[in-house]
CSV table of C-alpha atoms in Angstrom, one decimal:
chain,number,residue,atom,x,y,z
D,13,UNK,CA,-18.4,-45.5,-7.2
D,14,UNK,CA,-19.4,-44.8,-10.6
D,15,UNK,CA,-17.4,-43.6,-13.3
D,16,UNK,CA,-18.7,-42.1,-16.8
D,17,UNK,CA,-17.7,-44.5,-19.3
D,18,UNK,CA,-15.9,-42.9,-22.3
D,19,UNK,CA,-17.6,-41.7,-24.9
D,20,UNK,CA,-17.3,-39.5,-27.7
D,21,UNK,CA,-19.1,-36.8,-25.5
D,22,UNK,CA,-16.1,-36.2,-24.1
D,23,UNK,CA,-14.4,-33.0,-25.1
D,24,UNK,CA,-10.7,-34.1,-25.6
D,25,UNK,CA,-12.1,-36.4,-28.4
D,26,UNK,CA,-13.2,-33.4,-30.3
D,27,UNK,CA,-11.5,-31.4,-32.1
D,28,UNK,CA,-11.1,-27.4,-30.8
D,29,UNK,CA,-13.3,-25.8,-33.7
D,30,UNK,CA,-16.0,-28.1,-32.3
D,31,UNK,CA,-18.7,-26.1,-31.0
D,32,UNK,CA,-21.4,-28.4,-30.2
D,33,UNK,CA,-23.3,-26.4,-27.1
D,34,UNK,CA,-24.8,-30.2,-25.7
D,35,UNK,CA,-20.8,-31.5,-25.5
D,36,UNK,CA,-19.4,-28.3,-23.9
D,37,UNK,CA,-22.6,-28.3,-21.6
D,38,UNK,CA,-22.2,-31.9,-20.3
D,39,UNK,CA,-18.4,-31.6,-19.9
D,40,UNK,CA,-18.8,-28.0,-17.8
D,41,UNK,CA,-21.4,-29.8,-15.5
D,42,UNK,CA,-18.5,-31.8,-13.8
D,43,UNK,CA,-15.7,-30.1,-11.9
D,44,UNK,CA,-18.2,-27.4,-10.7
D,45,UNK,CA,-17.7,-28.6,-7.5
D,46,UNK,CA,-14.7,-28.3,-7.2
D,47,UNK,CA,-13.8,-25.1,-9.6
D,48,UNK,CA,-15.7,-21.6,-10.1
D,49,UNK,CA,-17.1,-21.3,-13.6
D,50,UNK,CA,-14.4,-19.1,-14.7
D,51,UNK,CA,-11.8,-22.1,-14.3
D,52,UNK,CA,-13.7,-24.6,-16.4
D,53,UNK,CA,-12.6,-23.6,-19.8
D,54,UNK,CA,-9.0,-22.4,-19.0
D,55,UNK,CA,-8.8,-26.0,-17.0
D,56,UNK,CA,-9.8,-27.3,-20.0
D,57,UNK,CA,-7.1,-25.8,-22.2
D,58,UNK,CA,-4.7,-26.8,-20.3
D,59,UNK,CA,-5.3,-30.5,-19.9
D,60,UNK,CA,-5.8,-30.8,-23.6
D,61,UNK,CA,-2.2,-29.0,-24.3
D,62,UNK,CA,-0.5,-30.9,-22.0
D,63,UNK,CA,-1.6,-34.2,-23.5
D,64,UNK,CA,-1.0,-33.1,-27.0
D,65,UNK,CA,2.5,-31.9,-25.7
D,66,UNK,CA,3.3,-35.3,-24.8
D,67,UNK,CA,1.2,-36.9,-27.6
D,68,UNK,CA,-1.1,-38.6,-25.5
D,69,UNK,CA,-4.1,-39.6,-26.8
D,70,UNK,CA,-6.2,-42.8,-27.3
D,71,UNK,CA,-9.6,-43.9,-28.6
D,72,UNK,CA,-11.1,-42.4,-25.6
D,73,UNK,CA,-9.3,-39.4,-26.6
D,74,UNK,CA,-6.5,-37.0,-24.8
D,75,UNK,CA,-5.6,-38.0,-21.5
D,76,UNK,CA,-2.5,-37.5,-18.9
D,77,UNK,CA,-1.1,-39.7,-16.8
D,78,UNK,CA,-0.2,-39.3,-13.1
D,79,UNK,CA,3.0,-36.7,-13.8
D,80,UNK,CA,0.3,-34.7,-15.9
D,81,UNK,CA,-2.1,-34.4,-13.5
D,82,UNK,CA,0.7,-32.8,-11.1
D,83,UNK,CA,1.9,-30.8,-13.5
D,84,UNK,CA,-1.8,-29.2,-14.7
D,85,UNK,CA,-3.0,-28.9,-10.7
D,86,UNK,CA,0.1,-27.0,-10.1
D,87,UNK,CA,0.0,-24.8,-13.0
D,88,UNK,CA,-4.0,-23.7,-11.8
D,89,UNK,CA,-2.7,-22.7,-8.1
D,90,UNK,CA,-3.4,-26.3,-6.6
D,91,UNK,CA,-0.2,-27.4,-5.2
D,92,UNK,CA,-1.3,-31.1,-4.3
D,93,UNK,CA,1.3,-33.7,-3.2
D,94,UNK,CA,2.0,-37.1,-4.3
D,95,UNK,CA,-0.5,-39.2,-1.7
D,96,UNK,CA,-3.6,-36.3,-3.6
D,97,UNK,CA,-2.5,-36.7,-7.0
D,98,UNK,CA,-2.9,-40.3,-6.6
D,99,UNK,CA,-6.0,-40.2,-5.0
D,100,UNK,CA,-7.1,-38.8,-7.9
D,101,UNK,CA,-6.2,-41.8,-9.8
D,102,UNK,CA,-7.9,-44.1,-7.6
D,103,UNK,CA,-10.7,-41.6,-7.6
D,104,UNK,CA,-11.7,-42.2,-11.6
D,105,UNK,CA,-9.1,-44.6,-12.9
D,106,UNK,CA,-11.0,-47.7,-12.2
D,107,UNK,CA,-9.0,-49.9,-14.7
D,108,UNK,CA,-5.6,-49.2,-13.7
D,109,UNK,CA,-4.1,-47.9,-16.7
D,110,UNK,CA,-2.7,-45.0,-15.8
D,111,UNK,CA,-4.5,-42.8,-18.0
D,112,UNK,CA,-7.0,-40.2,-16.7
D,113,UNK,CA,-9.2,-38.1,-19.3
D,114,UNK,CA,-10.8,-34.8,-19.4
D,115,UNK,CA,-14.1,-36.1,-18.2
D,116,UNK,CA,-12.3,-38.2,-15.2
D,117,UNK,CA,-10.2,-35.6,-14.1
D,118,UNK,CA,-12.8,-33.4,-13.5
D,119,UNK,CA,-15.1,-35.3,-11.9
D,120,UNK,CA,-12.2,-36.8,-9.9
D,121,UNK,CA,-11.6,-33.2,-8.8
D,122,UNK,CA,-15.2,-32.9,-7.5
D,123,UNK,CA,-14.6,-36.2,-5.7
D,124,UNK,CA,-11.0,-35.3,-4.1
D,125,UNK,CA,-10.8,-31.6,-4.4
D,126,UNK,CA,-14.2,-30.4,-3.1
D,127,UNK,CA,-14.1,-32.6,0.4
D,128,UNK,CA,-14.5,-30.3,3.1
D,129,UNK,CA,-10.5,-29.0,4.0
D,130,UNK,CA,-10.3,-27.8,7.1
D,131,UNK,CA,-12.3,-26.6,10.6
D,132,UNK,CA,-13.4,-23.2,9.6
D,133,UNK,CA,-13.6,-20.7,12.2
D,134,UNK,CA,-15.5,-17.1,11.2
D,135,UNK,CA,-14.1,-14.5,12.3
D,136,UNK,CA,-16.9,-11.4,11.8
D,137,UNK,CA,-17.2,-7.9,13.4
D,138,UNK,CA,-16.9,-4.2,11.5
D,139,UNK,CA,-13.9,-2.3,10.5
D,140,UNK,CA,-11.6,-1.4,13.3
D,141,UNK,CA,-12.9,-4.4,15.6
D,142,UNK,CA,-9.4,-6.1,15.7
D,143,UNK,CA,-9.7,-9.2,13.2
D,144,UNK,CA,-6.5,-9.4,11.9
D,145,UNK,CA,-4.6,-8.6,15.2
D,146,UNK,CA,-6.8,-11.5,17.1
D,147,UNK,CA,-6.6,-14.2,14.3
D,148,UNK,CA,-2.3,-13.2,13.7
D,149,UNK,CA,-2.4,-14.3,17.7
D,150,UNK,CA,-4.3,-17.4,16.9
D,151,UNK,CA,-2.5,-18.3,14.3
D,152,UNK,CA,0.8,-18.0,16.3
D,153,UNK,CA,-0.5,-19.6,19.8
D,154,UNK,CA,-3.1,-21.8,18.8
D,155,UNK,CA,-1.9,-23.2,15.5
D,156,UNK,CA,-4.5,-22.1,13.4
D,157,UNK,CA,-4.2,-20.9,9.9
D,158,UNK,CA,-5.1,-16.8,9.1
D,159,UNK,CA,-7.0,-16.0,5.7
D,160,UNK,CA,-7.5,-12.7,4.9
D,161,UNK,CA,-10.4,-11.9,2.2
D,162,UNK,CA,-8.2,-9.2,0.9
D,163,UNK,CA,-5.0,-10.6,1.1
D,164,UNK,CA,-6.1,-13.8,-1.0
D,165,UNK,CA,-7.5,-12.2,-3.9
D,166,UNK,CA,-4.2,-10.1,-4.1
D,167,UNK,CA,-2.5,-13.1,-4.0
D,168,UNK,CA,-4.3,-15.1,-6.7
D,169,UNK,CA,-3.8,-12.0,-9.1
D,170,UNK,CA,-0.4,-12.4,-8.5
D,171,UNK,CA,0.2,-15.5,-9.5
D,172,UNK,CA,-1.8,-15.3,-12.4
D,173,UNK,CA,-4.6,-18.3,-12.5
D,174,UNK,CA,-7.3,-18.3,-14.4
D,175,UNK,CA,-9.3,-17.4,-11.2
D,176,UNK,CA,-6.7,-14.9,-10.4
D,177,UNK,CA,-6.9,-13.4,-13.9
D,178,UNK,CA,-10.9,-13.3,-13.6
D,179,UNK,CA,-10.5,-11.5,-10.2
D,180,UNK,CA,-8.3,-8.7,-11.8
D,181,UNK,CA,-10.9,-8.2,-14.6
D,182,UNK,CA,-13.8,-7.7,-12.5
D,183,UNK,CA,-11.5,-5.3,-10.5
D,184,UNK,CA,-10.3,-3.4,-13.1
D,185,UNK,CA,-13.9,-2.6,-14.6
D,186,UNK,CA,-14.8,-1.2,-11.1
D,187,UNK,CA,-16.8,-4.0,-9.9
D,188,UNK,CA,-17.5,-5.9,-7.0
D,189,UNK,CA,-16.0,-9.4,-6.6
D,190,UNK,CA,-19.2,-11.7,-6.4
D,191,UNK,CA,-19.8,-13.4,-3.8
D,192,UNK,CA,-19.6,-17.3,-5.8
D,193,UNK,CA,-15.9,-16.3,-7.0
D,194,UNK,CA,-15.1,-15.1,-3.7
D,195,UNK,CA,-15.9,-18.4,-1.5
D,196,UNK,CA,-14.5,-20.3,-4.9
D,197,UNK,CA,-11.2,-18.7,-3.7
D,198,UNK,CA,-11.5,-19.7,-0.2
D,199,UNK,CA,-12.3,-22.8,-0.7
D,200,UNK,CA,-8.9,-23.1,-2.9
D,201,UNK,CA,-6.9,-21.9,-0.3
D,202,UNK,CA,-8.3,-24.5,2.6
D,203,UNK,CA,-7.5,-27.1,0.3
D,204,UNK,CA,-3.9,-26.2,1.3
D,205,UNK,CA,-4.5,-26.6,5.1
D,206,UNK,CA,-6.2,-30.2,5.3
D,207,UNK,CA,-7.2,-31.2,9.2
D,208,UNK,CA,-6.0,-27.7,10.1
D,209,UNK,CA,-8.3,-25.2,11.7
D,210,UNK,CA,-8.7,-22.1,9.6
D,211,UNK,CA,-9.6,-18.7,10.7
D,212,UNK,CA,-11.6,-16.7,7.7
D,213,UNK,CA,-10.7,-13.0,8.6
D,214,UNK,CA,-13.6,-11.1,8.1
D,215,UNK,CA,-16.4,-13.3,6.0
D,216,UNK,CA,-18.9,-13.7,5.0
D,217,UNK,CA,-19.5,-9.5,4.5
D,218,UNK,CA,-22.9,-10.5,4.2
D,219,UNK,CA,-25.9,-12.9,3.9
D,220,UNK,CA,-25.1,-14.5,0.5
D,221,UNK,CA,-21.8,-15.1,1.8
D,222,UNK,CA,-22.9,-17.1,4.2
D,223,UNK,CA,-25.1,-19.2,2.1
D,224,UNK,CA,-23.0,-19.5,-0.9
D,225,UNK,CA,-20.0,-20.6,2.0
D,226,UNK,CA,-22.1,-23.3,3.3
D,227,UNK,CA,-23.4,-24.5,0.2
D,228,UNK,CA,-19.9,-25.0,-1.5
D,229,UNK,CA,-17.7,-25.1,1.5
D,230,UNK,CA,-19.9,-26.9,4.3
D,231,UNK,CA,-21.0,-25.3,7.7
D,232,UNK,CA,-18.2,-23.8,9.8
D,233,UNK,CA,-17.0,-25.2,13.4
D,234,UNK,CA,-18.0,-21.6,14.8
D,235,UNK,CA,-18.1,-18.0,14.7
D,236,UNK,CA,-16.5,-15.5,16.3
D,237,UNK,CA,-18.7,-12.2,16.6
D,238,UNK,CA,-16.5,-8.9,18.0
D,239,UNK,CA,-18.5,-6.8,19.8
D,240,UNK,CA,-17.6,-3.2,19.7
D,241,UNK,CA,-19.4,0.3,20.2
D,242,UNK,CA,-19.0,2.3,16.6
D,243,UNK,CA,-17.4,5.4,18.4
D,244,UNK,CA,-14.7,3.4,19.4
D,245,UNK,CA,-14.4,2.0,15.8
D,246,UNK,CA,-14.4,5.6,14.4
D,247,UNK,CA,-11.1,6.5,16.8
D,248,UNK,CA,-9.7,3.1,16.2
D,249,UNK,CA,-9.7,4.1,12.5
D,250,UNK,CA,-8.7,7.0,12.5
D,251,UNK,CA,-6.2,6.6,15.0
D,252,UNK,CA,-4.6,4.4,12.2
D,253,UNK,CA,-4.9,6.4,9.5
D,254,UNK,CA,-3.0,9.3,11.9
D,255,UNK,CA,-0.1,6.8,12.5
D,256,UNK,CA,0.5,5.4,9.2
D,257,UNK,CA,-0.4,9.2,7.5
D,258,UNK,CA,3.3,9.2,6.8
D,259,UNK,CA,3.2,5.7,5.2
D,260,UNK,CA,0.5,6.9,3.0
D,261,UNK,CA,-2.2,5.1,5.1
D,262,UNK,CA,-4.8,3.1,4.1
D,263,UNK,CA,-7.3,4.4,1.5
D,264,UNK,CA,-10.4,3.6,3.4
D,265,UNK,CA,-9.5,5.1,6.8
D,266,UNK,CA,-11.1,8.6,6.7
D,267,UNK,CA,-13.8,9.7,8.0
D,268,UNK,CA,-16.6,9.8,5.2
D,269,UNK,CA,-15.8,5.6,3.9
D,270,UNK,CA,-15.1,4.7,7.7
D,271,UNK,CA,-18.9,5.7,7.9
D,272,UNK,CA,-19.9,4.3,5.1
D,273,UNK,CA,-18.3,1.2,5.6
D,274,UNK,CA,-19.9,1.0,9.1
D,275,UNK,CA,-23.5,1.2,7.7
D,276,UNK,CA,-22.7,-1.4,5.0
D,277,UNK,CA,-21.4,-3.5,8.2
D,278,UNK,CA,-24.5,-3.1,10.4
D,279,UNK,CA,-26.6,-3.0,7.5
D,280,UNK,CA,-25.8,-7.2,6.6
D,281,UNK,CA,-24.7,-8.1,10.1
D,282,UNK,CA,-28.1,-9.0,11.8
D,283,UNK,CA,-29.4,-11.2,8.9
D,284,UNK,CA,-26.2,-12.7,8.5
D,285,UNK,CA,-25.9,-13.8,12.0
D,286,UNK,CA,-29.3,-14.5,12.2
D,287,UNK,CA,-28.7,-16.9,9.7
D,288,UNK,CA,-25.7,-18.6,11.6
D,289,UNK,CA,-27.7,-18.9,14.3
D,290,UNK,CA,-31.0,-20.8,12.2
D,291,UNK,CA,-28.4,-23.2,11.2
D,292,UNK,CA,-27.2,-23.8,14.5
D,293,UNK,CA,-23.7,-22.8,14.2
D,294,UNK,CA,-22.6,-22.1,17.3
D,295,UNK,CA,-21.8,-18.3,18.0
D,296,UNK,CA,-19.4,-16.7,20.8
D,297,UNK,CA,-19.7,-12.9,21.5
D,298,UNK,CA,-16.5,-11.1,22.3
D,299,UNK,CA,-16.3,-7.3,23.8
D,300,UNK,CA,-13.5,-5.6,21.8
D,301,UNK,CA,-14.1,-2.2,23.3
D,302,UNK,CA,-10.8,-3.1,25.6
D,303,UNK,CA,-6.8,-3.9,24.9
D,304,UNK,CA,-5.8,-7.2,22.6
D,305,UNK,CA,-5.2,-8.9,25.9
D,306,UNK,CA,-8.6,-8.5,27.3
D,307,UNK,CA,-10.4,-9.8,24.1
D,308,UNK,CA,-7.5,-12.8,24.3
D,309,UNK,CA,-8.3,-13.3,27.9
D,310,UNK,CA,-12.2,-13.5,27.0
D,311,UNK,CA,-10.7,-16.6,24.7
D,312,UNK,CA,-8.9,-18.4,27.1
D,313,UNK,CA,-12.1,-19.5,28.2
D,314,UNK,CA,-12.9,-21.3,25.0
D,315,UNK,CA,-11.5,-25.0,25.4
D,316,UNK,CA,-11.7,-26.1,22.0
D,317,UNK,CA,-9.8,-23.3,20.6
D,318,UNK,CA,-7.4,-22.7,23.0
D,319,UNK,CA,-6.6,-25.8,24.4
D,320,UNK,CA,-3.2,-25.7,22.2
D,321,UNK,CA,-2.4,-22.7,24.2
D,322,UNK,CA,-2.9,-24.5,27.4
D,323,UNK,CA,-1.1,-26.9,26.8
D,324,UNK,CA,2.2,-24.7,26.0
D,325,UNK,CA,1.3,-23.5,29.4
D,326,UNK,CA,1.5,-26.7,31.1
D,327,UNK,CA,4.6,-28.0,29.6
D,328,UNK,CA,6.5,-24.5,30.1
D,329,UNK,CA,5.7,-24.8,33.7
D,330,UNK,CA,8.4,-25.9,36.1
């Protein structure tokens, strides 16, 4: 493996009103695996107040040691144990000392942090096809882990990170989360679920999705594609939007955005699939025009995913 020497390239040798555009260039080209743009600089800020908190700092310039490096990972959303954290350290700090600087940690983090996670499973069809119900069934029978697209970027404004924070921007000016950030944020989230298989809840939306997915993520295990005719979507929708009317419903669930979110389905379905299928990722077609339990029953005939479900059966039975 090799490691960067240090130099006085690196950036927590500098002082802050140091501008130089070739330093801040070289530094931001490591950890880009591993982080979305955004998270570079506010990364960055972080690691150098830490080690100044603790007055660390040698000719090489600021550094942490191990408790640090804990410390900063969990402060950006990465909650990594003690067996990560140290792989990190056997990642970049070749000499043993104990001491891991800006230009290590990062590319450490590309090393460690931007392995592929998880089996991904994608889970695609258009509004009203029944993702969420099917993957909250796999997740409870099969084991499998449930990420919602929505869900997670509510979450990561929540707690605040400096993707998080980004996210809410881009929100709040009316804009559309691009589709980089977006499989940035996914990609922190599998972190969390290492060996596990993962079931992406609607993504990719479309064709750069998909590309962007495999080119910072890795191919997935599989899709799921959910079949459905778009008149049953439209009273699926509705339907919904009748029995939660009292609840205040869900804002997209009228007639005039059900339609428009249809077209905006169909219209980046076939060369997103299309695309799936050029790189050989295998695809399996399920009918949701029925009941939950016929699309679940259409599963049970897919070993590799159900076989945890199986065998529950076979050990219940007398």
């Amino acid at each position: 493996m090799n490691i960067i020497p240090k130099s006085s390239d690196d950036k927590s040798s500098i002082s802050s009103s140091d501008n130089s555009p070739n330093i801040v260039s070289n530094l931001q080209s490591k950890g880009q695996m591993a982080f979305a743009d955004c998270e570079i600089q506010p990364i960055t800020d972080l690691f150098l107040q830490y080690a100044r908190r603790d007055k660390l700092q040698d000719q090489g310039g600021c550094y942490l040691t191990i408790d640090g490096v804990k410390e900063l990972l969990s402060s950006i959303g990465e909650r990594r144990n003690d067996e990560t954290v140290a792989e990190f350290f056997q990642a970049a700090d070749l000499n043993n000392d104990g001491k891991l600087h800006l230009h290590e940690f990062l590319q450490a983090a590309d090393q460690v942090l931007s392995k592929s996670p998880a089996r991904i499973v994608l889970v695609v069809g258009g509004p009203g096809s029944g993702k969420g119900i099917l993957c909250d069934r796999m997740a409870q029978e099969c084991n499998a882990v449930h990420l919602s697209s929505g869900e997670m970027l509510r979450e990561e404004i929540k707690k605040g990170t400096p993707l998080g924070m980004e996210v809410k921007d881009i929100i709040e000016r009316g804009e559309l989360v691009s589709s980089a950030l977006m499989t940035a944020l996914i990609r922190r989230r599998m972190r969390d679920y290492p060996g596990r298989r993962v079931l992406l809840d609607g993504f990719p939306r479309s064709l750069e999705n998909a590309r962007d997915f495999a080119d910072l993520i890795g191919k997935p295990e599989l899709a799921l594609h959910l079949n459905c005719d778009d008149t049953i979507l439209m009273e699926r929708i509705l339907m919904r939007a009748k029995e939660q009317s009292e609840n205040g419903g869900r804002s997209d669930d009228n007639i005039e955005t059900a339609l428009r979110r249809l077209r905006n389905y169909h219209k980046a379905q076939k060369p997103t699939m299309d695309w799936l299928r050029e790189q050989h990722i295998p695809i399996v077609n399920l009918d949701v025009s029925g009941t939950p339990e016929s699309v679940w029953n259409q599963l049970l005939s897919i070993g590799r995913l159900m076989r945890p479900v199986a065998l529950k059966a076979s050990n219940e039975s007398p």
